[in-house]
Amino acid sequence: MTVYRLSPIAPDDPSWKYSVEKAHVWAGAATAEDARELVAVKTGFLKLAVQGAISPWKDEGVTSCNEEPTMNYPDPGEVIREDGSRVDH
């Protein structure tokens, strides 16, 4: 398991209407692709999206996704904010 930091790089992109969270987050996942999928789900995409929508967290042009090799938290399947609180919308 690896920890990934996902950060907005295009904060004005219209896809942000499909996410409750709009600041960087950390995710515990096996791969960067898994981290993007996990963050999309945990930030409300399934509740907010319309047909054909793409989560900003899954779009490499809208968010970055980088390994955090010195971090060992959050646990696999968790997403946390900068203050350490869990994201689960």
C-alpha atoms as one frame of an Amber mdcrd trajectory, in Angstrom:
protein
   0.000   0.000   0.000   1.175   3.478  -0.892   0.015   6.921   0.180  -0.766
   9.395  -2.600  -1.312  13.135  -2.385  -3.899  14.447  -4.832  -3.910  18.185
  -5.425  -5.993  20.497  -7.603  -4.013  22.002 -10.487  -6.976  23.490 -12.386
  -9.247  24.867  -9.638 -11.520  26.642 -12.139 -12.364  23.487 -14.104 -16.153
  22.914 -14.273 -15.757  19.305 -13.077 -15.262  20.548  -9.491 -19.044  20.754
  -9.188 -18.882  16.940  -8.899 -16.731  16.988  -5.749 -17.532  18.079  -2.204
 -13.800  18.418  -1.443 -11.789  20.974  -3.386  -8.423  21.013  -1.562  -5.599
  18.498  -1.598  -6.158  15.134   0.063  -4.187  11.966   0.786  -5.308   8.454
  -0.133  -4.086   4.999   0.815  -4.146   2.827  -2.313  -2.153   0.255  -4.271
  -1.717   2.434  -7.387  -2.175   6.036  -8.461  -5.157   4.971 -10.560  -6.714
   3.298  -7.506  -6.050   6.444  -5.451  -7.825   8.616  -8.031 -10.819   6.265
  -8.085 -10.963   6.119  -4.288 -10.839   9.902  -3.915 -13.527  10.337  -6.582
 -15.854   8.018  -4.677 -15.081   9.418  -1.214 -15.586  13.040  -2.314 -19.180
  12.587  -3.426 -18.844  11.996  -7.155 -21.407   9.175  -7.255 -24.015  11.400
  -5.570 -23.266  14.598  -7.521 -22.482  13.423 -11.046 -24.707  13.446 -14.092
 -24.386  10.977 -16.954 -21.097  11.458 -18.788 -19.471  13.456 -15.965 -15.825
  12.927 -15.037 -14.576  13.460 -11.503 -11.891  16.143 -11.226  -9.896  13.669
  -9.125  -9.674  11.233 -12.047  -8.554  13.847 -14.595  -4.762  14.298 -14.805
  -5.283  17.757 -16.313  -7.275  18.885 -13.271  -5.482  17.184 -10.361  -2.018
  15.829  -9.690  -1.475  12.482  -7.973   1.937  11.930  -6.424   3.377   9.270
  -4.147   4.158  10.350  -0.577   6.950   7.865   0.261   7.513   9.128   3.801
   3.872   8.794   4.888   2.336   5.632   6.328  -1.148   7.056   6.977  -3.974
   6.954   5.825  -4.760   3.258   5.852  -5.696   1.433   2.630  -9.079   2.608
   1.377  -9.054   5.827   3.404  -8.879   9.441   2.274  -7.859  12.232   4.645
  -7.695  16.022   4.616  -4.697  18.117   5.638  -5.999  18.277   9.220  -6.089
  14.455   9.371  -9.880  14.147   9.308 -11.398  11.442   7.141 -13.188  12.190
   3.881 -16.249  10.050   3.251 -19.136  11.823   1.503
